[in-house]
Amino acid sequence: MKKTTIIRFLAITTILYFGLNLIVYYRWEYRNNKIEKELLQKYDTNGDGSFSMEESNPELNESQRELSKDTARGLAPFTLIPISLILGLIVTLIYNFLAKSKKTLMY
């Protein structure tokens, strides 16, 4: 492999990795904000924007527990490494194939 191919592969993989992590982060923030707004509308009986002890009930506690689960987001940086490597390899191979076929068509 050429040095430029390796550098291109690493650049593509790095961009994919950070891009996918950004997608996961913003998706998670959107989900949490949406669920939090739904919880406030449903269980905030006095309309102060927070939950007091008087408003506490088992359904609210279960919903808050569900909201705080972040195992998927916590593991995303690790699980996206192989995905980024595979996608980076595929993109690099396609790019090299197209570049070679373009060179052969020119000659």
Short mmCIF file of C-alpha atoms in Angstrom, two decimals:
data_model
loop_
_atom_site.label_atom_id
_atom_site.label_comp_id
_atom_site.label_asym_id
_atom_site.label_seq_id
_atom_site.Cartn_x
_atom_site.Cartn_y
_atom_site.Cartn_z
CA MET A 1 0.00 0.00 0.00
CA LYS A 2 1.12 3.49 -0.70
CA LYS A 3 1.72 5.95 2.09
CA THR A 4 -0.97 8.26 0.68
CA THR A 5 -3.51 5.43 0.74
CA ILE A 6 -2.80 4.76 4.41
CA ILE A 7 -3.05 8.46 5.25
CA ARG A 8 -6.30 8.72 3.28
CA PHE A 9 -7.68 5.67 5.09
CA LEU A 10 -6.78 7.10 8.50
CA ALA A 11 -8.28 10.49 7.63
CA ILE A 12 -11.54 8.98 6.37
CA THR A 13 -11.79 6.67 9.37
CA THR A 14 -11.16 9.50 11.82
CA ILE A 15 -13.75 11.73 10.17
CA LEU A 16 -16.29 8.89 10.18
CA TYR A 17 -15.57 8.08 13.83
CA PHE A 18 -16.07 11.64 15.05
CA GLY A 19 -19.06 12.17 12.76
CA LEU A 20 -20.81 9.05 14.02
CA ASN A 21 -20.09 10.01 17.63
CA LEU A 22 -21.60 13.45 17.02
CA ILE A 23 -24.70 11.82 15.55
CA VAL A 24 -25.03 9.57 18.61
CA TYR A 25 -24.54 12.51 20.99
CA TYR A 26 -27.09 14.80 19.33
CA ARG A 27 -29.58 11.98 18.89
CA TRP A 28 -29.26 11.14 22.59
CA GLU A 29 -29.69 14.78 23.63
CA TYR A 30 -32.78 15.09 21.41
CA ARG A 31 -34.25 11.93 22.94
CA ASN A 32 -33.57 13.05 26.51
CA ASN A 33 -35.03 16.51 25.94
CA LYS A 34 -38.14 15.05 24.34
CA ILE A 35 -38.70 12.53 27.14
CA GLU A 36 -38.02 15.16 29.80
CA LYS A 37 -40.61 17.52 28.28
CA GLU A 38 -43.15 14.69 28.16
CA LEU A 39 -42.46 13.87 31.81
CA LEU A 40 -42.89 17.50 32.83
CA GLN A 41 -46.19 17.75 30.99
CA LYS A 42 -47.47 14.49 32.43
CA TYR A 43 -46.28 14.53 36.07
CA ASP A 44 -45.56 18.18 36.97
CA THR A 45 -48.91 18.94 38.54
CA ASN A 46 -48.03 22.34 40.03
CA GLY A 47 -46.29 23.60 36.86
CA ASP A 48 -43.05 24.73 38.52
CA GLY A 49 -40.81 22.90 36.03
CA SER A 50 -39.45 20.34 38.49
CA PHE A 51 -40.66 17.33 40.44
CA SER A 52 -41.27 17.68 44.17
CA MET A 53 -41.86 14.95 46.74
CA GLU A 54 -45.61 15.54 46.57
CA GLU A 55 -45.58 14.77 42.84
CA SER A 56 -43.52 11.60 43.22
CA ASN A 57 -45.15 8.33 42.24
CA PRO A 58 -43.93 4.93 40.99
CA GLU A 59 -44.63 5.75 37.33
CA LEU A 60 -42.58 8.95 37.54
CA ASN A 61 -39.73 7.12 39.26
CA GLU A 62 -39.71 4.43 36.58
CA SER A 63 -39.77 7.05 33.82
CA GLN A 64 -36.85 8.93 35.38
CA ARG A 65 -34.91 5.68 35.73
CA GLU A 66 -35.54 4.96 32.04
CA LEU A 67 -34.38 8.47 31.15
CA SER A 68 -31.14 8.09 33.08
CA LYS A 69 -30.11 4.84 31.35
CA ASP A 70 -27.17 5.79 29.19
CA THR A 71 -25.35 2.51 28.61
CA ALA A 72 -25.70 2.82 24.84
CA ARG A 73 -24.29 6.33 24.79
CA GLY A 74 -21.48 5.31 27.14
CA LEU A 75 -20.45 2.40 24.94
CA ALA A 76 -20.87 4.24 21.63
CA PRO A 77 -17.25 5.48 21.42
CA PHE A 78 -16.01 1.89 21.74
CA THR A 79 -18.55 0.24 19.45
CA LEU A 80 -18.08 2.87 16.75
CA ILE A 81 -14.35 2.11 16.39
CA PRO A 82 -14.82 -1.11 14.37
CA ILE A 83 -17.74 0.39 12.45
CA SER A 84 -15.62 3.39 11.47
CA LEU A 85 -12.72 1.15 10.47
CA ILE A 86 -14.93 -1.02 8.27
CA LEU A 87 -16.66 1.96 6.64
CA GLY A 88 -13.30 3.71 6.18
CA LEU A 89 -11.86 0.61 4.52
CA ILE A 90 -14.84 0.32 2.18
CA VAL A 91 -14.70 4.01 1.22
CA THR A 92 -10.92 3.85 0.68
CA LEU A 93 -11.18 0.73 -1.49
CA ILE A 94 -13.94 2.27 -3.59
CA TYR A 95 -11.94 5.48 -3.96
CA ASN A 96 -8.81 3.56 -5.02
CA PHE A 97 -10.80 1.44 -7.46
CA LEU A 98 -12.40 4.50 -9.05
CA ALA A 99 -9.05 6.30 -9.22
CA LYS A 100 -7.40 3.32 -10.94
CA SER A 101 -10.26 2.87 -13.40
CA LYS A 102 -10.12 6.58 -14.22
CA LYS A 103 -6.37 6.31 -14.91
CA THR A 104 -6.84 3.32 -17.21
CA LEU A 105 -9.58 5.11 -19.13
CA MET A 106 -7.30 8.10 -19.68
CA TYR A 107 -4.57 5.98 -21.29
#
